[in-house]
Coordinates of N, CA and C in Angstrom, one line a residue:
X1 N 18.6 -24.3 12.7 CA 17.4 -24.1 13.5 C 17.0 -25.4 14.1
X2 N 16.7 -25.6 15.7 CA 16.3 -26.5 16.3 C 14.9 -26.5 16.5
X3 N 14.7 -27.7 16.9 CA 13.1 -28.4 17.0 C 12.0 -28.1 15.9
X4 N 10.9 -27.9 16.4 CA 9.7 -27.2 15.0 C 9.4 -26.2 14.4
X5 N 10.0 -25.8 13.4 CA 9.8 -24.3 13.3 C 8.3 -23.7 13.6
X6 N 8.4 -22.7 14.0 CA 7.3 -21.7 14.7 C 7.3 -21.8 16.1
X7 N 8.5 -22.4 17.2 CA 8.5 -23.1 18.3 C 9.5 -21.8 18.9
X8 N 8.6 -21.6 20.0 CA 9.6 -20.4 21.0 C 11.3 -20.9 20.8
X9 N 12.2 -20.2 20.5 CA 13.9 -20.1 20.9 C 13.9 -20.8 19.3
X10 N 13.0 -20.6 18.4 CA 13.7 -21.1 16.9 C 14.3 -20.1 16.3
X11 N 15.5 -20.3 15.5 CA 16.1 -18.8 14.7 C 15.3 -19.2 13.5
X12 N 14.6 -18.3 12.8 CA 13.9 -18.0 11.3 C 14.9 -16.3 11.2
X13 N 15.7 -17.4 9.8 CA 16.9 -16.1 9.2 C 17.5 -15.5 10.7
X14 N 17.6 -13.9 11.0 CA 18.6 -13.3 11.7 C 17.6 -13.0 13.1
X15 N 16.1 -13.7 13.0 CA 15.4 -13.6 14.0 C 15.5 -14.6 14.9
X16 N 15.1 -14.9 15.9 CA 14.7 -15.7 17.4 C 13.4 -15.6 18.1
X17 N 12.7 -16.6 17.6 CA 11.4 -16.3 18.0 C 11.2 -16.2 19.6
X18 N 10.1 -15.8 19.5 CA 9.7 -15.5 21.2 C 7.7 -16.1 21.1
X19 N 7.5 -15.6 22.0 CA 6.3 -16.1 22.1 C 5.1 -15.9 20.9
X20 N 4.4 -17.0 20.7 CA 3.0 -16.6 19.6 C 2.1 -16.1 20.2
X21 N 1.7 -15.1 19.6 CA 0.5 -14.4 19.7 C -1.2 -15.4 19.1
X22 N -1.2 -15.4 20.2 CA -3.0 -16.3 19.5 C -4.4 -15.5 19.1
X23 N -4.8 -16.3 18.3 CA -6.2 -15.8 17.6 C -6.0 -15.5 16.3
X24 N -5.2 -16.4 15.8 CA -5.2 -16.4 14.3 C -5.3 -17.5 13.6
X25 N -5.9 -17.7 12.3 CA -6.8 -19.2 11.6 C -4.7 -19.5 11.2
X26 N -4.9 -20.8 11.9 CA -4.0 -21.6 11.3 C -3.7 -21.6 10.2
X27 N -4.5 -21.9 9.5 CA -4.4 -21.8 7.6 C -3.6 -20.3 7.2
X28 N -3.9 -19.4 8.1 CA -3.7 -17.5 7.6 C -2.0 -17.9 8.2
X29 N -1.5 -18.3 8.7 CA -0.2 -18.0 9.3 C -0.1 -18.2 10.8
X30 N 1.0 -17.7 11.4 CA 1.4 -17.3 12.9 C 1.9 -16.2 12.9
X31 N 1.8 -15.2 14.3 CA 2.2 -14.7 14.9 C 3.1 -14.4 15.7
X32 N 4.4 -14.0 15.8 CA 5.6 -14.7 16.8 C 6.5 -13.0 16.9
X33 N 6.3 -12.9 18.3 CA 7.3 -11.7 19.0 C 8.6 -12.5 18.6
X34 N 10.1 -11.9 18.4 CA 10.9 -12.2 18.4 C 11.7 -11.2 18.4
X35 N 12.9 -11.0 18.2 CA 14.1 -10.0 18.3 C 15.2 -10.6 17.6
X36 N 16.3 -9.9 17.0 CA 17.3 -9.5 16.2 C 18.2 -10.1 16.6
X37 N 18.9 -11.2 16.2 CA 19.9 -12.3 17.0 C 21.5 -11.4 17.3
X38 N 21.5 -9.9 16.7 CA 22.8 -10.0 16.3 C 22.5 -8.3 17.2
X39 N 21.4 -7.5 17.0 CA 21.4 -6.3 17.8 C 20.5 -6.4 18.7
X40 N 19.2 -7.6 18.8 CA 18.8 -7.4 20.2 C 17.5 -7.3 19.4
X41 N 17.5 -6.2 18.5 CA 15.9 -5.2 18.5 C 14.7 -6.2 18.3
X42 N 13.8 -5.3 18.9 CA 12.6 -6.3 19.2 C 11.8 -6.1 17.4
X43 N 10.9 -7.3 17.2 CA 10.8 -7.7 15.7 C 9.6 -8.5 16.1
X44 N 8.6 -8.5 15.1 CA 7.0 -9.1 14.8 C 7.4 -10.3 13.6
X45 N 7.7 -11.4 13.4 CA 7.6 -12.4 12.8 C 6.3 -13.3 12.2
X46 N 5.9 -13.6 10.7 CA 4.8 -13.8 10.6 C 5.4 -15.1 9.5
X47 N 4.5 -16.4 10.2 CA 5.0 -17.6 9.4 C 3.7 -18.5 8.7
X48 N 4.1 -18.3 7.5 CA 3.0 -19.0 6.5 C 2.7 -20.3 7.1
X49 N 1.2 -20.2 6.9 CA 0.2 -21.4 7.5 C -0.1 -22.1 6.4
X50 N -0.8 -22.9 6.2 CA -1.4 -24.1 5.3 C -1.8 -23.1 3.7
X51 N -2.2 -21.8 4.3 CA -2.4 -21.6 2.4 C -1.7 -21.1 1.5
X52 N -1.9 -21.2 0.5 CA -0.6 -21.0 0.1 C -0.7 -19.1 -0.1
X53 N -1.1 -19.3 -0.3 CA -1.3 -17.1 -0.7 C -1.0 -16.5 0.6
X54 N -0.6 -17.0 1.5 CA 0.1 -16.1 2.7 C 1.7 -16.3 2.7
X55 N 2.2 -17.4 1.7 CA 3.7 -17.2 1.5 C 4.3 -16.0 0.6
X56 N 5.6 -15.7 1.1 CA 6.3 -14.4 0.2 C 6.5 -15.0 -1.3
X57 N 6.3 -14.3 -1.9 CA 5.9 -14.2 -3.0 C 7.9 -13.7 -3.9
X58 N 8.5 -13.3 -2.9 CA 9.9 -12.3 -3.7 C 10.5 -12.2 -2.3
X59 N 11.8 -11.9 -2.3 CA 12.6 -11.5 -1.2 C 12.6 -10.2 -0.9
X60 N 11.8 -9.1 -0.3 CA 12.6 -8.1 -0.2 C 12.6 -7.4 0.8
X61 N 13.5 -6.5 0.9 CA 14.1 -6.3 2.3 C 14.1 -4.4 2.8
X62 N 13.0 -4.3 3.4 CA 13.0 -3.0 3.3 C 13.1 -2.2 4.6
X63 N 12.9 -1.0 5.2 CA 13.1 -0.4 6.1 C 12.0 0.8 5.7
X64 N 11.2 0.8 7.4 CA 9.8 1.8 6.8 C 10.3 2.5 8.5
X65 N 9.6 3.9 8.1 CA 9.7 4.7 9.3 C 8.9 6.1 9.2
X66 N 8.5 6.8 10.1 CA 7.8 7.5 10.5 C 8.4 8.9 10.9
X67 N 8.3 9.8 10.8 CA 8.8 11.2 11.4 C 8.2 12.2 12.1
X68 N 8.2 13.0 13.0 CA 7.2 13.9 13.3 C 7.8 15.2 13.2
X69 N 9.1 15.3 13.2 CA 9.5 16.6 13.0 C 11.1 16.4 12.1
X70 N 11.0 16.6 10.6 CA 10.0 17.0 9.8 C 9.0 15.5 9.6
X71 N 7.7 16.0 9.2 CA 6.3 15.1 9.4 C 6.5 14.5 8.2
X72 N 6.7 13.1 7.7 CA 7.0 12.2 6.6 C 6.6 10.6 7.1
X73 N 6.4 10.1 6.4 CA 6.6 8.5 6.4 C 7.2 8.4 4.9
X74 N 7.8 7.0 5.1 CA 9.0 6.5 4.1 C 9.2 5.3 4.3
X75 N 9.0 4.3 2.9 CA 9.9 3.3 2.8 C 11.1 3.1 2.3
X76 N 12.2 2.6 2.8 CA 13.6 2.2 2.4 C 13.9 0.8 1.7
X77 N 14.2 0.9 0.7 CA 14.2 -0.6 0.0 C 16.0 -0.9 0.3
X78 N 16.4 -1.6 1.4 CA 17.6 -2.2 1.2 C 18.2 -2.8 0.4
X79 N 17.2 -4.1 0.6 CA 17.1 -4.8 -0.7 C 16.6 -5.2 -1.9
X80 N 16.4 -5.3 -2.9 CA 15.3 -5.9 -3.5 C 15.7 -7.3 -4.0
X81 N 14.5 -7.9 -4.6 CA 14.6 -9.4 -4.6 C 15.0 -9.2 -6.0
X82 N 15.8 -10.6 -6.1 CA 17.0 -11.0 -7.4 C 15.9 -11.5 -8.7
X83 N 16.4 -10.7 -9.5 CA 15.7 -10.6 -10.5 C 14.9 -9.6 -11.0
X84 N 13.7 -9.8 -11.5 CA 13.0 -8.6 -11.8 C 12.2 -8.2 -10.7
X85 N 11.9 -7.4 -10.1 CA 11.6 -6.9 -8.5 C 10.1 -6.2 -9.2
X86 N 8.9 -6.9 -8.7 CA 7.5 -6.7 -8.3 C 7.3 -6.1 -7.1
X87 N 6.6 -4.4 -7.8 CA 5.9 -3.6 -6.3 C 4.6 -4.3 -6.1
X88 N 4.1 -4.9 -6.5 CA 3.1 -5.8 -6.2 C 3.2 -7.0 -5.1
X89 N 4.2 -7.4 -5.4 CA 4.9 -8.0 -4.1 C 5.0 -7.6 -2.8
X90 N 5.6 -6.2 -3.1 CA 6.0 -5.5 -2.0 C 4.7 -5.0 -1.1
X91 N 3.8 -4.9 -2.0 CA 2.4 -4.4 -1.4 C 1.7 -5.6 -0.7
X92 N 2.0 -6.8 -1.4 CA 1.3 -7.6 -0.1 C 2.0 -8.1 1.2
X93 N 3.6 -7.5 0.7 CA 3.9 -7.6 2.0 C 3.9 -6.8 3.1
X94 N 3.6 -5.6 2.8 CA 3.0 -4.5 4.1 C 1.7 -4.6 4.2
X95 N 1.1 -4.8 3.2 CA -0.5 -5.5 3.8 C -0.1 -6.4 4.9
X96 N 0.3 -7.3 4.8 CA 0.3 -8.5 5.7 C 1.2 -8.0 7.1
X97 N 1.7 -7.1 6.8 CA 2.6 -6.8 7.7 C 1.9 -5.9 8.7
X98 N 1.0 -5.1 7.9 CA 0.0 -4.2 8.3 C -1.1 -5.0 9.2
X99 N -1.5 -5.9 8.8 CA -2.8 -6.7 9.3 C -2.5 -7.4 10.7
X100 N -0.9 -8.1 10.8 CA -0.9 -8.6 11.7 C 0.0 -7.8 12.6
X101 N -0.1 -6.5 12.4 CA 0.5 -5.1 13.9 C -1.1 -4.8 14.2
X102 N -1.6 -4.6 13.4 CA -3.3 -4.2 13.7 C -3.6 -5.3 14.8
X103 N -3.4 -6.6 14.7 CA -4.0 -7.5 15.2 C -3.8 -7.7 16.3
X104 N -2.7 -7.3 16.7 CA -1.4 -6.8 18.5 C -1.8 -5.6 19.2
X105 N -2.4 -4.6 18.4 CA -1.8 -3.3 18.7 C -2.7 -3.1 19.9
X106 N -3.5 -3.7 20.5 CA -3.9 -3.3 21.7 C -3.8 -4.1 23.0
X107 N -2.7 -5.2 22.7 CA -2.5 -6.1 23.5 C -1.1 -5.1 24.1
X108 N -1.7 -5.2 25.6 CA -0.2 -5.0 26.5 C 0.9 -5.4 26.4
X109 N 1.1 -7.0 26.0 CA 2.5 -7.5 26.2 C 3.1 -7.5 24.9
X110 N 2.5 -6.8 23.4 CA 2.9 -6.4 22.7 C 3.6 -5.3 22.4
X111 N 2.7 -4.4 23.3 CA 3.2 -2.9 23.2 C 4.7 -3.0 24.0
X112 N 4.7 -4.0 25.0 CA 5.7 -3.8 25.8 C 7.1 -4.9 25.3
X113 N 6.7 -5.4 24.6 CA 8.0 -6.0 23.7 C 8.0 -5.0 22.9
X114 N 7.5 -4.2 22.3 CA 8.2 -3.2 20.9 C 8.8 -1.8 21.7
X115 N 8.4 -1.8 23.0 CA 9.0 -1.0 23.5 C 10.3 -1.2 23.9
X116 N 10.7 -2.4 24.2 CA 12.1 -2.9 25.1 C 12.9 -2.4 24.0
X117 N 14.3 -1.2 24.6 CA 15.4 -1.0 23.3 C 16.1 -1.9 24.1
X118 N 17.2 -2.8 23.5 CA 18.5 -2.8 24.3 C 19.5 -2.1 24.7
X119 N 20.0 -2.2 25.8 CA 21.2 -0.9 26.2 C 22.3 -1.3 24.9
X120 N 22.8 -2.5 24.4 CA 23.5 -2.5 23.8 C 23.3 -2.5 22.4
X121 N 22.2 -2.8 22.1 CA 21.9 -2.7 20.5 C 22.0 -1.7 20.1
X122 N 22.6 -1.6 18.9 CA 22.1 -0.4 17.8 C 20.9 -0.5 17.2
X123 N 20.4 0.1 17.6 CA 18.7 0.3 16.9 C 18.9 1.0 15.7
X124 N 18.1 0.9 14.6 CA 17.7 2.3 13.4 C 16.5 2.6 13.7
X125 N 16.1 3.9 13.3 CA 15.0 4.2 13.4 C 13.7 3.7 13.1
X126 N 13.6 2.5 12.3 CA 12.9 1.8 11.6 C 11.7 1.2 13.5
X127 N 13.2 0.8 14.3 CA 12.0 0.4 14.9 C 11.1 0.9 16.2
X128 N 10.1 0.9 15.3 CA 8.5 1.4 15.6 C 8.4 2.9 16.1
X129 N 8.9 3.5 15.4 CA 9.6 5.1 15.3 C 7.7 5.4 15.1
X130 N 7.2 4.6 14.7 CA 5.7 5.0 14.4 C 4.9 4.9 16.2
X131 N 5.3 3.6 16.2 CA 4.7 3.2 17.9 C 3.8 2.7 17.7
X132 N 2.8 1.5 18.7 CA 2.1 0.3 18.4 C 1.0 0.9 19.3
X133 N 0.6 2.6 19.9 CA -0.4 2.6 20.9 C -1.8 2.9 19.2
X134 N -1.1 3.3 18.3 CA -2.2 4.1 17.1 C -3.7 2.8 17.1
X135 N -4.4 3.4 16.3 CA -5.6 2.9 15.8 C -5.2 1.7 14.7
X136 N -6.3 1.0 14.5 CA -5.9 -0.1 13.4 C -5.9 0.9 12.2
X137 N -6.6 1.3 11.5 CA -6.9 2.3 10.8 C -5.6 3.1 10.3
X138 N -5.0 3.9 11.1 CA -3.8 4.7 11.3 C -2.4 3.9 10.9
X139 N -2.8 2.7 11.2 CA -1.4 1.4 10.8 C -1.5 0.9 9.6
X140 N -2.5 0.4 9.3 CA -3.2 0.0 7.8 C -2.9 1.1 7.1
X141 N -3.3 2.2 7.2 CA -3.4 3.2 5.9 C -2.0 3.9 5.8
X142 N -1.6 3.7 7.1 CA -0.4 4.1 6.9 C 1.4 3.8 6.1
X143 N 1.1 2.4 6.3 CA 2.1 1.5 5.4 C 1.2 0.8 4.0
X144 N 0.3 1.3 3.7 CA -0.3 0.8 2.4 C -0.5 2.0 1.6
X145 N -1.1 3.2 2.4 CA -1.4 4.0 1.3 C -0.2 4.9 0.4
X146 N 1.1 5.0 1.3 CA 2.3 5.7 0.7 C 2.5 5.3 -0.7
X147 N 2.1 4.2 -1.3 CA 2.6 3.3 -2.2 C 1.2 3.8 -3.6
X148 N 0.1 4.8 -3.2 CA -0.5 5.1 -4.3 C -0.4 6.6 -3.9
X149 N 0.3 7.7 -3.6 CA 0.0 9.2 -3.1 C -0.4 10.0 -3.4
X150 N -0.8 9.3 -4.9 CA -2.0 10.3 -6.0 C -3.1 9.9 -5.7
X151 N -4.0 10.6 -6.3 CA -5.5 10.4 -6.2 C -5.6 8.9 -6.2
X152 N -6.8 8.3 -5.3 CA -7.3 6.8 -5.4 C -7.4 6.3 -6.5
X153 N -8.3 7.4 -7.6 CA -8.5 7.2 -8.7 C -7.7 6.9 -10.2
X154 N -6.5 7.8 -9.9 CA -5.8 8.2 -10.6 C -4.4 7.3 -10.7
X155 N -4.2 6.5 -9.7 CA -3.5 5.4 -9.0 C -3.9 4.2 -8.5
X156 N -3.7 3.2 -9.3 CA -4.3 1.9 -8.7 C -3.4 0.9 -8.5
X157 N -3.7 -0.1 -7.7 CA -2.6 -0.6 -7.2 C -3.3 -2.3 -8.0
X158 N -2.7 -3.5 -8.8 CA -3.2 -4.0 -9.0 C -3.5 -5.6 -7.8
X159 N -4.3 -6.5 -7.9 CA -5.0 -6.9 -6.5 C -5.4 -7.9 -7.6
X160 N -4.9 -9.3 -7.5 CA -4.8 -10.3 -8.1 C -5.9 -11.6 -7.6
X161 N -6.5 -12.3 -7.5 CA -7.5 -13.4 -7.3 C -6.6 -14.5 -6.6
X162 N -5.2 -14.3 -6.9 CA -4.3 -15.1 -5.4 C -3.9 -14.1 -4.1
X163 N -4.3 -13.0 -4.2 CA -4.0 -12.5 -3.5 C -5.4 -13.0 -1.8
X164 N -4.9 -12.4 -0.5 CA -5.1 -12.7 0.4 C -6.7 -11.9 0.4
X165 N -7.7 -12.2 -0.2 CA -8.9 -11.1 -0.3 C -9.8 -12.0 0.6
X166 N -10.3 -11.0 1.5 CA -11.8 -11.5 2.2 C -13.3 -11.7 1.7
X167 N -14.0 -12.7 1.8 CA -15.0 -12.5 0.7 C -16.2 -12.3 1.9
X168 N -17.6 -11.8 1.9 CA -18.5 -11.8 2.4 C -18.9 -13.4 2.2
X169 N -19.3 -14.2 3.0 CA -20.1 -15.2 2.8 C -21.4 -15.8 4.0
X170 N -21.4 -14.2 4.6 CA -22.4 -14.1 5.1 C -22.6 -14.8 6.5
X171 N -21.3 -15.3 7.1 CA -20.9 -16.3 8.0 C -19.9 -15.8 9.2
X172 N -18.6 -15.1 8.8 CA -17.6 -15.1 9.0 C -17.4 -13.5 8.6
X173 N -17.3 -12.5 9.7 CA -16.9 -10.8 9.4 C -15.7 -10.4 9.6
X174 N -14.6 -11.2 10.1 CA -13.4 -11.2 10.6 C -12.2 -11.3 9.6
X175 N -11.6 -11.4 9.4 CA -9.9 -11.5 9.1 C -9.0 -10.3 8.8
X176 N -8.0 -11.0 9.1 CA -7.0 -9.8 9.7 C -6.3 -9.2 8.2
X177 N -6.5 -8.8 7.4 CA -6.0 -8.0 6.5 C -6.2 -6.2 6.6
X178 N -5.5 -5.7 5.7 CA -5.3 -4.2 5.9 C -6.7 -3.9 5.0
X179 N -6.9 -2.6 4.8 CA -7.8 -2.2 3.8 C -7.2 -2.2 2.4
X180 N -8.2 -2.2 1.1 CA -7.1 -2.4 0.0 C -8.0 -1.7 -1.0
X181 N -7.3 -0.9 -2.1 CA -8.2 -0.2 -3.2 C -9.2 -1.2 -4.1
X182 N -10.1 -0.3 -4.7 CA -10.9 -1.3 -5.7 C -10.0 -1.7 -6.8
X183 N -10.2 -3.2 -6.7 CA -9.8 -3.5 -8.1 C -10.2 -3.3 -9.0
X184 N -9.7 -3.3 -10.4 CA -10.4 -3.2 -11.7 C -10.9 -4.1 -12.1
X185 N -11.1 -5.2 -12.1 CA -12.2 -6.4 -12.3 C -12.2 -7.6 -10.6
X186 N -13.7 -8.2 -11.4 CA -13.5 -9.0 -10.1 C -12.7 -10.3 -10.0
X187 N -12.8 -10.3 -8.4 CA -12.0 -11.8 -7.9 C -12.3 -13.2 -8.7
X188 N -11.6 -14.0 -8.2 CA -11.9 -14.8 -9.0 C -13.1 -15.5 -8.5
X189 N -12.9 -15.6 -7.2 CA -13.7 -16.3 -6.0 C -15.1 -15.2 -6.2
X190 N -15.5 -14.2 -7.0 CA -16.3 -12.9 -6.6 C -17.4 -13.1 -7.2
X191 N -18.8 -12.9 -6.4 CA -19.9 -13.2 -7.4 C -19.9 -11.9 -8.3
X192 N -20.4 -12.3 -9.5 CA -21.0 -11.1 -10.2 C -22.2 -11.3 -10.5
X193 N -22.7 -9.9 -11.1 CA -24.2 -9.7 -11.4 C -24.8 -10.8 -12.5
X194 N -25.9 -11.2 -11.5 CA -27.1 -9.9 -11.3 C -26.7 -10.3 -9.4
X195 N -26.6 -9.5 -8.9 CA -26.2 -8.9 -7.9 C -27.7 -9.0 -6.6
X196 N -27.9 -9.3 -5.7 CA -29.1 -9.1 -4.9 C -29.6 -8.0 -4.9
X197 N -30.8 -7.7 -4.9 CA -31.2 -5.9 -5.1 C -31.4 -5.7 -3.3
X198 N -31.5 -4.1 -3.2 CA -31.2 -3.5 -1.9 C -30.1 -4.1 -0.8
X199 N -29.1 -5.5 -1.4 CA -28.1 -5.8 -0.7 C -27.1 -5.6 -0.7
X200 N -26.7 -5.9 -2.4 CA -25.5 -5.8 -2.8 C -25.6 -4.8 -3.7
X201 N -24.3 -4.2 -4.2 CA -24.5 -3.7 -5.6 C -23.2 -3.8 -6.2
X202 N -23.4 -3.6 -7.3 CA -22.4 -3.8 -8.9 C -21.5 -2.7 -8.8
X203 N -20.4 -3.5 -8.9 CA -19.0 -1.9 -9.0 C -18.1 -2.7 -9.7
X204 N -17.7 -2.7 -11.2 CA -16.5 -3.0 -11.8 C -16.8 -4.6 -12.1
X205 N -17.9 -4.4 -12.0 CA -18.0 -5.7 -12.7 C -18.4 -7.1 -11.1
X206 N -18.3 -6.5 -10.5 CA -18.4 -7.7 -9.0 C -19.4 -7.2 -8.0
X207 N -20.0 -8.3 -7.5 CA -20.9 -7.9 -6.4 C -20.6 -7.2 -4.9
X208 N -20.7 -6.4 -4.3 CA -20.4 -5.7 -3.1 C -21.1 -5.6 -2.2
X209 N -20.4 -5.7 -0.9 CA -21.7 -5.0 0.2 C -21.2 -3.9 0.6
X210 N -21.8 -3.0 0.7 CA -21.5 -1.5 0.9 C -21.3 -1.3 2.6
X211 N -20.1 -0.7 2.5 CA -20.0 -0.7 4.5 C -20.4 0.5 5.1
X212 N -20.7 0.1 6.2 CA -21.7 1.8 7.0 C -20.6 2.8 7.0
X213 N -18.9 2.2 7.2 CA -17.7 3.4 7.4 C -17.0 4.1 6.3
X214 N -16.9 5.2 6.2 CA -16.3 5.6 5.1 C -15.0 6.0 5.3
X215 N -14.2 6.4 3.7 CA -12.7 6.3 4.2 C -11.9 7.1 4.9
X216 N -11.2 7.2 5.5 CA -10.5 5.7 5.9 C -10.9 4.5 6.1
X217 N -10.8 3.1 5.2 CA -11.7 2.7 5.4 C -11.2 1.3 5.9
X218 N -12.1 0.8 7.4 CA -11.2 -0.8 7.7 C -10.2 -2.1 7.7
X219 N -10.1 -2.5 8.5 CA -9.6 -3.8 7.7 C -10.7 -4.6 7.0
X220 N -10.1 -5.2 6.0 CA -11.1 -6.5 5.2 C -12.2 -6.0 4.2
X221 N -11.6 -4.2 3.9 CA -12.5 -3.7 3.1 C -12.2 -3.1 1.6
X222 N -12.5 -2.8 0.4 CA -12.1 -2.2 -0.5 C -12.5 -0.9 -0.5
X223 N -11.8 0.1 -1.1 CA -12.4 1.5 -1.0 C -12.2 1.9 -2.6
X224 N -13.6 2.7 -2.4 CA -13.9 3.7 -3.6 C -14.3 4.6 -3.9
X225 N -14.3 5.4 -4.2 CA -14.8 6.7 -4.5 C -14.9 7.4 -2.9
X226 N -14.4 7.2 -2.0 CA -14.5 7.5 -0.7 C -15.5 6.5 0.0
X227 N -15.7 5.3 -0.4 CA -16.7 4.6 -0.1 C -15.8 3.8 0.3
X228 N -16.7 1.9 1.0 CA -16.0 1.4 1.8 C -16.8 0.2 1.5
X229 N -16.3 -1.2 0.9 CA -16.7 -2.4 0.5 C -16.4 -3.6 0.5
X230 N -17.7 -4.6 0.7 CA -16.7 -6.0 0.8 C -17.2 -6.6 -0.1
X231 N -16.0 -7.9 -0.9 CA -16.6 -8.3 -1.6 C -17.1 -9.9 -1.4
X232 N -18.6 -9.4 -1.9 CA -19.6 -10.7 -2.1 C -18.9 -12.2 -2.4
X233 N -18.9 -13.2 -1.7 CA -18.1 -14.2 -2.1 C -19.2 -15.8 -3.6
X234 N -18.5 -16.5 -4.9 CA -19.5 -16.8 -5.5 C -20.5 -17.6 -4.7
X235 N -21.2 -17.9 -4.8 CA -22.4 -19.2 -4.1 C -22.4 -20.4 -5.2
X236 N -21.7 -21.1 -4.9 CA -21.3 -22.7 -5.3 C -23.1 -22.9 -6.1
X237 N -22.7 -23.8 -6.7 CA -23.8 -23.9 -7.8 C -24.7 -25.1 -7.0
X238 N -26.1 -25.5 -7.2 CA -27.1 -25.6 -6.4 C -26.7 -27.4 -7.1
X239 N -26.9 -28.3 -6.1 CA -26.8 -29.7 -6.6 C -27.7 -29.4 -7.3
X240 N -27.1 -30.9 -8.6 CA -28.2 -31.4 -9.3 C -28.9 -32.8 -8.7
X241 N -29.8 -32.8 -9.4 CA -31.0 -33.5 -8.9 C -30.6 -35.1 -9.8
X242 N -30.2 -36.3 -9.3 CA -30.2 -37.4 -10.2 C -31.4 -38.2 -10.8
X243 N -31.3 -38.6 -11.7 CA -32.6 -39.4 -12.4 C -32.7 -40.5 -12.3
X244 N -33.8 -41.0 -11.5 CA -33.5 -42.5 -11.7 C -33.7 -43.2 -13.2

C-alpha cells in the first residue's frame, strides 16, 4: 500500500479506497467509498481512529443479504476468525457497520456509488440487495436485530464497558452508532443511583434518560421493554478543596 493509509487510491486488504465521507469525530474512525480490487464491486470501508474500541476485535468475514421474494434477511459467515470465534465480536461489527451506512444513507453520492454494478464484475447478492434509499432505523435494526430473534427479553446480547457506548453528558446528542439492547449491568463509564429524580431513572442498576421514541428504537439508544434509553454518563468527582 502506497502513501498514508486512509488516502484516496490506497489498497486496505482486497479494497481501493475512494473518497472519505466527512462528519465523523476523528477519534470514532473514517469513512471511505471504495470498491473490490479484483471484481470491481462497490464497498463502504471503515478505518479505526485514535480510540481504541473502534478497532476489530477478531477477523471475520461474513456475507449479509436481504430477500423480498421469499422475504428473509440472513447472515453468511464465510469466515470465522482463527481460534475460538466470539458472536460478540461479530455484533460489534455490524453495529459499526450499521452506524456508519446510517450515517451515508441519505447522501446522493453515496447512494450512487452503491448503485454502480460493473458490467464485468461478478457481483453476489450481498451487495446492497437491501439498498441504501431505507430509514436509519430500518438499517440499524436490521443487521443487529437478526442476531437476538427471540423475545428482547428472553435473548440478550452481552454489551461490555469497552464497547463503543454513548453516554448522555448533557453536551453532545450525536454519535453514529446503531441502537443496542439493555445490558444487564451498568457501563463502566455509567452513573448509578441515586439517580436525578423526574430526570433520570434506575434500570439494572444504571442511571437513564428515557427517550420520547419508542421501539424501534434510534441510533445511540438502548431499548427495553419496548422502551428507548440513554445512558447517563458518571460526573467526575467534585475537586477537593486544599488546606493551607
Amino acid at each position: 500500500m502506497s502513501g498514508t493509509p486512509g488516502k484516496k487510491g490506497d489498497r486496505i486488504g482486497p479494497y481501493r479506497l475512494g473518497r472519505r465521507y466527512r462528519g465523523t469525530d476523528p477519534g470514532e474512525g473514517s469513512i471511505h467509498e471504495a470498491h473490490h480490487v479484483e471484481t470491481g464491486a462497490p464497498a463502504l470501508v471503515i478505518l479505526p481512529g485514535t480510540n481504541e474500541d473502534g478497532r476489530p476485535r477478531s477477523a471475520w468475514s461474513v456475507r449479509a443479504e436481504g430477500s423480498l421474494h421469499p422475504p428473509y434477511q440472513a447472515v453468511h459467515v464465510e469466515q470465522p476468525p482463527q481460534g475460538r470465534a466470539s458472536l460478540h465480536d461479530l455484533t460489534l461489527l455490524l453495529i459499526r457497520l450499521a452506524g456508519a451506512t446510517a450515517h451515508i444513507e441519505n447522501r446522493k453520492d453515496a447512494h450512487g456509488h452503491f448503485s454502480r454494478v460493473p458490467a464485468h464484475a461478478r457481483i453476489r447478492r450481498w451487495v446492497l440487495h437491501w439498498g441504501l434509499s431505507g430509514a436509519a432505523a430500518a438499517m440499524a435494526t436490521g443487521l443487529v436485530l437478526f442476531l437476538w430473534p427471540h423475545a428482547r427479553e428472553a435473548t440478550r446480547v452481552r454489551t461490555t464497558s469497552e464497547d463503543p457506548v454513548f453516554f448522555a453528558d448533557r453536551q453532545n446528542l450525536v454519535f453514529p452508532i446503531a441502537s443496542y439492547p439493555m445490558p444487564e449491568k451498568p457501563f463502566k463509564e455509567q452513573q448509578k443511583p441515586p439517580c436525578l429524580e423526574e430526570t433520570e431513572v434506575e434500570v439494572r442498576g444504571g442511571c437513564w434518560i428515557e427517550h420520547t421514541k419508542k421501539a424501534p428504537c434510534p441510533r445511540s439508544t438502548a431499548e427495553y421493554q419496548g422502551k428507548c434509553y440513554i445512558p447517563v454518563k458518571k460526573q467526575p468527582p467534585p475537586p477537593s478543596s486544599l488546606q493551607p
